[in-house]
XYZ file of C-alpha atoms in Angstrom:
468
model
C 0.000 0.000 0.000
C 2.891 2.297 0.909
C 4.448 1.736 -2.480
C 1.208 2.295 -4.178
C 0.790 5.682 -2.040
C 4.644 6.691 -3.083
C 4.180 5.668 -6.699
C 1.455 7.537 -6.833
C 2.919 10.963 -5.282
C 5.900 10.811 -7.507
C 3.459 10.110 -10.706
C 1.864 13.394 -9.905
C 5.216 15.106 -9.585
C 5.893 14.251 -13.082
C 2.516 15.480 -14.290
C 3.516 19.503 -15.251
C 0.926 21.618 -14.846
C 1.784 23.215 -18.413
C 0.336 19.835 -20.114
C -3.038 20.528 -21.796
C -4.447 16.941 -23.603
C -4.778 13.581 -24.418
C -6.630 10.922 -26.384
C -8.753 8.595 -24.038
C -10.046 6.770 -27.031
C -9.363 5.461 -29.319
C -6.495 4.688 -26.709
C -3.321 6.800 -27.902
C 0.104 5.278 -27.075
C 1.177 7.531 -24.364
C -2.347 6.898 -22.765
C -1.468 3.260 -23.310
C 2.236 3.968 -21.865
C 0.141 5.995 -18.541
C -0.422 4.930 -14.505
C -3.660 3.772 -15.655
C -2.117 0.474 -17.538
C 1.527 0.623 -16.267
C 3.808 0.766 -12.691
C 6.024 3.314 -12.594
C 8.926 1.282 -12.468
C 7.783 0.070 -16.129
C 10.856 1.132 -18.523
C 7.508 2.535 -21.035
C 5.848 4.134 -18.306
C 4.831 7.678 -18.966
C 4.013 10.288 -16.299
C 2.512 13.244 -18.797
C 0.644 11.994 -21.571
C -0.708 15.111 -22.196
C 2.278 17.078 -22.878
C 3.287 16.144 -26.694
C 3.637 19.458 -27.511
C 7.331 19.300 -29.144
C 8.334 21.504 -27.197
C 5.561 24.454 -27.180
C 5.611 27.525 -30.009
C 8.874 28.210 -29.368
C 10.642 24.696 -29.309
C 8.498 23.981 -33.062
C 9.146 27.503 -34.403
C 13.006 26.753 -33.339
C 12.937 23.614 -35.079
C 11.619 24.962 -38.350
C 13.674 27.733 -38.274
C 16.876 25.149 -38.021
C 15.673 22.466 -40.158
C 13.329 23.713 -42.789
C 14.760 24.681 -46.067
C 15.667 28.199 -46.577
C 13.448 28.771 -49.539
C 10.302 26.764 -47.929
C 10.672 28.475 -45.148
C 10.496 32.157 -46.767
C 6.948 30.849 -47.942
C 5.793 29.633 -44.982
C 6.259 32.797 -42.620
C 9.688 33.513 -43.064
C 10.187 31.532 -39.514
C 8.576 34.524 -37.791
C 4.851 33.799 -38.385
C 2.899 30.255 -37.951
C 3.655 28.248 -41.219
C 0.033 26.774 -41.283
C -1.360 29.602 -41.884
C 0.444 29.583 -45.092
C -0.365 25.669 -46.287
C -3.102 24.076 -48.478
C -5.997 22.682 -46.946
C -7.790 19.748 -47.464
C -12.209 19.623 -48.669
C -12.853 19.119 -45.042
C -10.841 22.615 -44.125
C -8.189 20.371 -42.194
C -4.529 22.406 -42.855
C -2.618 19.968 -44.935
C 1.170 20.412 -43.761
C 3.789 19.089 -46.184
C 6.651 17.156 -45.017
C 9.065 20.166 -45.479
C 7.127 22.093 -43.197
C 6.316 19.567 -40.380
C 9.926 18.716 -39.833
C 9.277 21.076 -36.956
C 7.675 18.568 -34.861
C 7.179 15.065 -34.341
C 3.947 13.632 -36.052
C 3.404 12.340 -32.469
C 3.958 15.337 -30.720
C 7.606 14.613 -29.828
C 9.421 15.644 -27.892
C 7.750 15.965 -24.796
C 7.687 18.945 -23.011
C 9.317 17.960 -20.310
C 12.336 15.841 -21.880
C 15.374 16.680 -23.473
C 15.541 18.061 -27.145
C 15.425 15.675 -29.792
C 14.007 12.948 -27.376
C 11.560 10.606 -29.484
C 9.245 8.369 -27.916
C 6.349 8.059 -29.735
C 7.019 9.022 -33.999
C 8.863 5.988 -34.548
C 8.912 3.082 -37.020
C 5.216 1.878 -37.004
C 6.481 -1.604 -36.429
C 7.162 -0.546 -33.063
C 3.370 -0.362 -32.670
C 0.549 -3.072 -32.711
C -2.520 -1.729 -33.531
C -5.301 -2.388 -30.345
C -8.652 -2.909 -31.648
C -10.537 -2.998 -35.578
C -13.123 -1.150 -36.478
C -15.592 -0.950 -39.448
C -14.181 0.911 -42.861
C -16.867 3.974 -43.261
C -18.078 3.734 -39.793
C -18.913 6.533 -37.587
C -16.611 6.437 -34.428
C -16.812 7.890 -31.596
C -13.721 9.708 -29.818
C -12.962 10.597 -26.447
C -9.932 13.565 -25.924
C -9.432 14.519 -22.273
C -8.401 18.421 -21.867
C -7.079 19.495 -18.553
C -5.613 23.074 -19.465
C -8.348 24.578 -21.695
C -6.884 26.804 -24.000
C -9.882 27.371 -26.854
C -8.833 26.290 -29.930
C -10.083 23.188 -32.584
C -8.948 19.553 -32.904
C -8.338 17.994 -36.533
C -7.836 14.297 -37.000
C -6.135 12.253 -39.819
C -5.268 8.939 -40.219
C -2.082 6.987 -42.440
C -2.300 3.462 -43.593
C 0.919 2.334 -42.254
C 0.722 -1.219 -44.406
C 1.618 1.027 -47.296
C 5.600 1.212 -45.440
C 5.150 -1.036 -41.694
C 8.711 -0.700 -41.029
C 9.220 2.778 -41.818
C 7.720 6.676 -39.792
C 4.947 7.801 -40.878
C 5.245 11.080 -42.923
C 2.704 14.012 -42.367
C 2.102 13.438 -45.755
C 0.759 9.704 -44.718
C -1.741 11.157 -42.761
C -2.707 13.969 -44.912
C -4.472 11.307 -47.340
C -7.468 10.941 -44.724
C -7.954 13.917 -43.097
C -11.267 12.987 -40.918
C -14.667 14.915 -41.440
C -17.305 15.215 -38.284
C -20.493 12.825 -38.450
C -23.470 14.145 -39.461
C -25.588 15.257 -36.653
C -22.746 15.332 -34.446
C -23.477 19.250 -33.726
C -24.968 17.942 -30.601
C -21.089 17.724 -29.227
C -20.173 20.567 -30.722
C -21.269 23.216 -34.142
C -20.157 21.743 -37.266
C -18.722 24.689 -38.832
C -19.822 23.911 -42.608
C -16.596 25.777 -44.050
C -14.336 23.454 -41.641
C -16.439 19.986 -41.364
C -13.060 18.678 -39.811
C -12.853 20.544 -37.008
C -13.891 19.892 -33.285
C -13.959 23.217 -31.570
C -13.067 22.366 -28.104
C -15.725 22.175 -25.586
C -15.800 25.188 -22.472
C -14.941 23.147 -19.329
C -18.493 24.476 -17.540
C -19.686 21.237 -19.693
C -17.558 19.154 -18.099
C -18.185 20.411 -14.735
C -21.802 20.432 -14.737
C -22.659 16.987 -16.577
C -22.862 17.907 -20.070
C -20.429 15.498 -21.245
C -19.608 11.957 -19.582
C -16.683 12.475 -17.161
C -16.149 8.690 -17.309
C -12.641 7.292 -17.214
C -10.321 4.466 -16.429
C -9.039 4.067 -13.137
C -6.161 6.412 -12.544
C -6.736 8.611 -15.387
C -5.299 12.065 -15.450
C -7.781 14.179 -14.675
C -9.159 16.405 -17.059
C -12.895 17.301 -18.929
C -14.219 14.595 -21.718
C -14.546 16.057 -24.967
C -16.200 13.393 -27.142
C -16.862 13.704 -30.761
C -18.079 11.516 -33.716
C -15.915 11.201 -37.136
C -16.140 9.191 -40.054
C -13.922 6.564 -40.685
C -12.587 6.411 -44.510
C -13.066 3.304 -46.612
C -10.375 1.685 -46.663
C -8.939 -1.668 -45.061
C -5.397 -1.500 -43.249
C -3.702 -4.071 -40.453
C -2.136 -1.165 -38.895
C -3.963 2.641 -39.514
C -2.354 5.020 -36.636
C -5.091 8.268 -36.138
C -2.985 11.421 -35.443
C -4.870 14.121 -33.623
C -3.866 17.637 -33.686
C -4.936 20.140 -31.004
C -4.356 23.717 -32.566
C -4.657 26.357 -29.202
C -6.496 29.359 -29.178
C -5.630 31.635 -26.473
C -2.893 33.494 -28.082
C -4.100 33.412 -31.799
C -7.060 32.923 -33.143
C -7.056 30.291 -36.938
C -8.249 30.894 -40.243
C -12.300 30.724 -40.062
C -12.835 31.497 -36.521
C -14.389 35.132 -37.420
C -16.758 33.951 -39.780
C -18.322 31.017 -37.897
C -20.982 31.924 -36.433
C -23.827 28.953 -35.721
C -27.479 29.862 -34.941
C -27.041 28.192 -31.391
C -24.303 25.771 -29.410
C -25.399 22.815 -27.498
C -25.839 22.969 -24.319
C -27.042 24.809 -21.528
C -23.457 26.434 -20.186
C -22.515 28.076 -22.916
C -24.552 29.709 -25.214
C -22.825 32.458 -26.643
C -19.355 32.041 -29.444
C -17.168 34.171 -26.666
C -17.152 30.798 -24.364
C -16.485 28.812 -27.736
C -14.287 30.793 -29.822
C -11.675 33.297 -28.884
C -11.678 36.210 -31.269
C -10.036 38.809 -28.939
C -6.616 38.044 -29.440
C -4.677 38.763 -33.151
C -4.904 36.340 -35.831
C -2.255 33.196 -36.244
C 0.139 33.983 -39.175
C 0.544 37.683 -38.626
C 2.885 39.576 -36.668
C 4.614 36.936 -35.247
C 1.346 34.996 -33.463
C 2.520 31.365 -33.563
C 0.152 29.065 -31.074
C 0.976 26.262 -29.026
C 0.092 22.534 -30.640
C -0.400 19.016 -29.331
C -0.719 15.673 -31.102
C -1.349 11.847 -30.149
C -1.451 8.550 -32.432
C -3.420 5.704 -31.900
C -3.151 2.141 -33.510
C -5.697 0.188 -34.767
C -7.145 -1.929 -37.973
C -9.859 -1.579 -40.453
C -11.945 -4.678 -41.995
C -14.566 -4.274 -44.333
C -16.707 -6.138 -41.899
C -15.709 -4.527 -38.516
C -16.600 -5.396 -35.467
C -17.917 -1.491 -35.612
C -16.868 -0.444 -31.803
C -19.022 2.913 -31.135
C -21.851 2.571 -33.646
C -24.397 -0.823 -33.413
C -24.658 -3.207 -36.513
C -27.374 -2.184 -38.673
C -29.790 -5.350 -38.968
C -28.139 -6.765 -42.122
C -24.953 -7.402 -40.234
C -23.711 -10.338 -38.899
C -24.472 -9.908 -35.047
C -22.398 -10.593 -32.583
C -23.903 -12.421 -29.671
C -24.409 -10.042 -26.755
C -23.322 -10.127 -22.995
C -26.275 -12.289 -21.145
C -25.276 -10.129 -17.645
C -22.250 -9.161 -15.717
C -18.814 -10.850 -15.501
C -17.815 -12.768 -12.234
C -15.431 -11.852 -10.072
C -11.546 -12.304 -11.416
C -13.483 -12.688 -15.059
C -12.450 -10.633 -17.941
C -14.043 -7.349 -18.305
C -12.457 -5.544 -20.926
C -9.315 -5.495 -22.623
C -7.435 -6.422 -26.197
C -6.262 -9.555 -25.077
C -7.859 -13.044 -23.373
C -10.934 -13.505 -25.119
C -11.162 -10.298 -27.020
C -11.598 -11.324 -30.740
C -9.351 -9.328 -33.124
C -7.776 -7.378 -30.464
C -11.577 -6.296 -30.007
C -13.414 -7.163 -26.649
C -17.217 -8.168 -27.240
C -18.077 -9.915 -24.147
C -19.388 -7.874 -20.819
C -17.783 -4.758 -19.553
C -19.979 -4.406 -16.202
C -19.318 -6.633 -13.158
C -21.510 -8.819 -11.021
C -22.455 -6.424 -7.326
C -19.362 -7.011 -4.670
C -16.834 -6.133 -7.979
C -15.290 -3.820 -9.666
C -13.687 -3.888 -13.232
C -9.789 -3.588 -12.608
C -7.998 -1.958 -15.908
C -4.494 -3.969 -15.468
C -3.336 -3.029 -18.905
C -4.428 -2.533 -22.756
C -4.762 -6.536 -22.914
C -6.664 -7.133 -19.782
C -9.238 -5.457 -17.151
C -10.884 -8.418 -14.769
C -13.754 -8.181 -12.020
C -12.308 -7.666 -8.420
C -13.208 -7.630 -5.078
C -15.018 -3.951 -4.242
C -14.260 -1.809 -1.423
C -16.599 0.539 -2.548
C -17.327 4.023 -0.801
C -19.725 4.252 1.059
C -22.876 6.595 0.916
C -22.376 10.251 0.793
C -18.140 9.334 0.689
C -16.509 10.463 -2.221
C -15.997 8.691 -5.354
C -13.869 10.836 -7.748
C -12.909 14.261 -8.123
C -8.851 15.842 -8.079
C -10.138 17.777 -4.449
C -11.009 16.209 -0.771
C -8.557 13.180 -0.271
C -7.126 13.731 -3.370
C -3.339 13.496 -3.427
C -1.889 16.132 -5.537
C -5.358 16.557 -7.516
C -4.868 12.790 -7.970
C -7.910 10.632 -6.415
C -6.719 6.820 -5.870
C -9.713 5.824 -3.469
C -12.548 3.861 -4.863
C -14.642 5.017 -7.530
C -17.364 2.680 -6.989
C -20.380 3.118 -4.455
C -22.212 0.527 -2.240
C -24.869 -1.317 -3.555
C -28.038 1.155 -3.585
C -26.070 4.379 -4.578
C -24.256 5.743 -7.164
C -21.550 7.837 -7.819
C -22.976 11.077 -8.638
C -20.579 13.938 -10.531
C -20.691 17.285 -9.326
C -17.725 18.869 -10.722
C -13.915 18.498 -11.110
C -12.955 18.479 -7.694
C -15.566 16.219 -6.064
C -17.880 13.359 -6.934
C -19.859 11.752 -4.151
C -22.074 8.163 -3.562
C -25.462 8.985 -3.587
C -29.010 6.849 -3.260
C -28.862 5.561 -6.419
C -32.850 5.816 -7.844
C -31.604 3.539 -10.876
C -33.895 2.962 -14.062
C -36.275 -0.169 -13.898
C -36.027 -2.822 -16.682
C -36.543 -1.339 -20.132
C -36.249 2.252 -19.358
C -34.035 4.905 -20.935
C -30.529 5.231 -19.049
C -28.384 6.677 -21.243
C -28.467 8.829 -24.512
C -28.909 11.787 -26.161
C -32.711 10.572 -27.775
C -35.917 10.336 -25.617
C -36.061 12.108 -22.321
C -32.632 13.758 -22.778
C -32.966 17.626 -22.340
C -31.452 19.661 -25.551
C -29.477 15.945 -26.322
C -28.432 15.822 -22.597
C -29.500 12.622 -20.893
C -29.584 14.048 -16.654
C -31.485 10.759 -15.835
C -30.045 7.626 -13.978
C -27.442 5.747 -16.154
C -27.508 2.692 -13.698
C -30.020 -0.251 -13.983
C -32.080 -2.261 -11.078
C -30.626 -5.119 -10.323
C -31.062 -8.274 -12.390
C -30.927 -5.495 -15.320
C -27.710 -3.836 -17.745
C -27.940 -0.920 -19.744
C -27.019 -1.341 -22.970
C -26.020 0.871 -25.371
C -28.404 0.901 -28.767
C -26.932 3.804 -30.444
C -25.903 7.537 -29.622
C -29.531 8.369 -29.128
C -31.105 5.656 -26.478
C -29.758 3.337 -23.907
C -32.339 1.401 -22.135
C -32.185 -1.708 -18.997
C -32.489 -4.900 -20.365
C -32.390 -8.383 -18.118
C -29.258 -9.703 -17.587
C -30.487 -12.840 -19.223
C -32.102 -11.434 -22.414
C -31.144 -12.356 -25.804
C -33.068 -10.649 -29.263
C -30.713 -12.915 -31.485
């Protein structure tokens, strides 16, 4: 326990306070490399998985200045001015930076902030990564980036089919060939901006804070607000696809687009106005020196013409897959890419019986263990009360006839749980949700699971029910 409580305090040492994000899912490789899968005395294990900046504005402006061809370089802001500003972009409005350019920075975000120049952890040979789950070519996925320094700004995603060179790095170029568009109808999350369908502008943390997004995450996260958003896949089929995000800040500039975007309303009940969204006060990126701060992440997976589809349902002409009938047992899997997952993909049940808990081990394995759960009205979560160092290792399940109820960063406590009765709605942004925000319980009676239909409507359903 003692070690535990040391590793711990030392794991939050390493966390700077100047890191801003990470991908949660799908899992990124630092995520993968973090105290929620690894011990610290793991040679991969990675205290700040949020800070793959390369350095911040200065260290990537630095590097271009050093690296980038003389004549490139006069066209891309003369190493004074932020280079994107001066690229092509793709349909989608995603900047498309060409391999000259992005010799600036890591396509992974490397280095880290806090390690030496020229350090390189994670833009390496793609060999050196095995991709940890398959999804369905064309399919709308769902992805979950965790912020804890909000800064404004937009995300962009693109993904590069690494089968096309497996034992070389990907290029920026590689990933330029799929820059990702939003879903349709995933305005709910956040405006679609119809000039830039690729971007996700970054949600105000008030959503975060007062239940507007799912503040769900593994045990021993790094704290931080969800942000979840839904892209669209492309169609194509790859063993190993890596999906680069890009977080462009926007507290000290402001990109190309932001003055014109203007949507008829945001979701939401927090904020409602493009000030909390947008930041338009400062000067524009690309002039007069403004260069912003950047952040990327990769994650590895595969994509079959046939799936298994992980965040969207099968429609009815797909081959089901046969469905959970209840909650693992104790020491039973509960997650993971490994044991029984099929195709690195993990299709039986991800709840556990009352008494347990599902342990996250590592990327290959979660299982159902023994519960100490906190009692009622204890807390359950939350970086403040017996947090150490904003860091909350006590248990972040509740006794049986509560549940843990969010009320902001800084605390979550066990509550009486008034859980949904068999077939009603727990979950989704359909039916009783208010303005696409489901406030209702998202716990079932016992003897019941909620499972998840689509984006719109999650309802109980008896632990021993099959519709197959």
């Amino acid at each position: 326990m003692m070690t535990r409580f040391c590793t711990v305090l030392l794991a939050a040492a390493l966390r700077k306070a100047q890191g801003h994000i990470y991908q949660l899912y799908p899992m990124s490789r630092s995520f993968a490399n973090s105290e929620s899968f690894l011990d610290m005395d793991d040679p991969n294990f990675d205290g700040c998985p949020q800070c793959y900046n390369a350095h911040g504005s200065n260290g990537t402006k630095a590097r271009g200045n050093e690296l980038m061809d003389p004549d490139v370089l006069a066209k891309h802001g003369g190493g004074i001015d932020f280079p994107l500003s001066f690229v092509p972009r793709a349909p989608n409005g995603n900047y498309l930076e060409p391999n000259e350019v992005a010799v600036r920075h890591g396509v992974c975000g490397d280095p880290e902030q806090n390690k030496p120049s020229g350090s390189n952890t994670y833009s390496t040979a793609s060999s050196n990564w095995e991709p940890l789950t398959t999804f369905q070519s064309g399919q709308d996925l769902e992805f979950n980036v965790v912020m804890n320094a909000y800064h404004w700004g937009h995300l962009e995603f693109f993904i590069c089919n690494a089968d096309n060179d497996p034992n070389g790095i990907p290029t920026q170029e590689c990933f330029n060939e799929y820059p990702l568009t939003r879903a349709e109808g995933d305005d709910y999350n956040s405006p679609i901006d119809p000039d830039f369908p690729g971007r996700y502008y970054c949600d105000p943390t008030c959503r975060g804070e007062e239940g507007e997004v799912d503040q769900t995450k593994p045990v021993h996260a790094i704290s931080g607000e969800n942000m979840k958003m839904r892209y669209v896949l492309p169609d194509i089929e790859c063993s190993h696809c890596i999906l680069q995000m890009v977080y462009h800040t926007g507290n000290t500039c402001y990109h190309i687009g932001y003055d014109d975007f203007d949507p008829p309303s945001w979701p939401g009940d927090c904020a409602t106005t493009k000030e909390q969204w947008v930041n338009t006060t400062v000067e524009a990126c690309g002039q007069e020196g403004y260069y912003p701060e950047e952040f990327w992440a990769c994650s590895d997976f595969s994509i079959t013409s046939d799936g298994p589809p992980s965040s969207t349902p099968p429609e009815e002409t797909t081959p089901a897959v046969t469905e959970p009938t209840g909650c693992a047992e104790e020491w039973q899997q509960c997650g993971g890419a490994g044991g029984d997952a099929v195709g690195g993909v993990w299709t039986g049940p991800t709840c556990c019986v009352p008494g347990t808990t599902c342990y996250y081990k590592d990327v290959y394995w979660s299982d159902c263990r023994p519960a100490e759960c906190a009692e009622e009205w204890e807390q359950c979560g939350g970086s403040g009360g017996g947090a150490v160092n904003g860091v909350w290792t006590g248990p972040t399940c509740c006794e049986v006839g509560t549940t843990c109820h969010y009320k902001d960063q800084y605390w979550s406590d066990c509550r009486p749980a008034g859980c949904a009765e068999e077939w009603e709605q727990c979950g989704g942004s359909g039916g009783d949700a208010v303005n696409g925000v489901w406030t209702g319980p998202t716990c079932c009676e016992v003897g019941t699971t909620c499972y998840y239909k689509d984006q719109y409507w999650s309802e109980c359903r008896p632990n021993d029910y099959n519709d197959l």
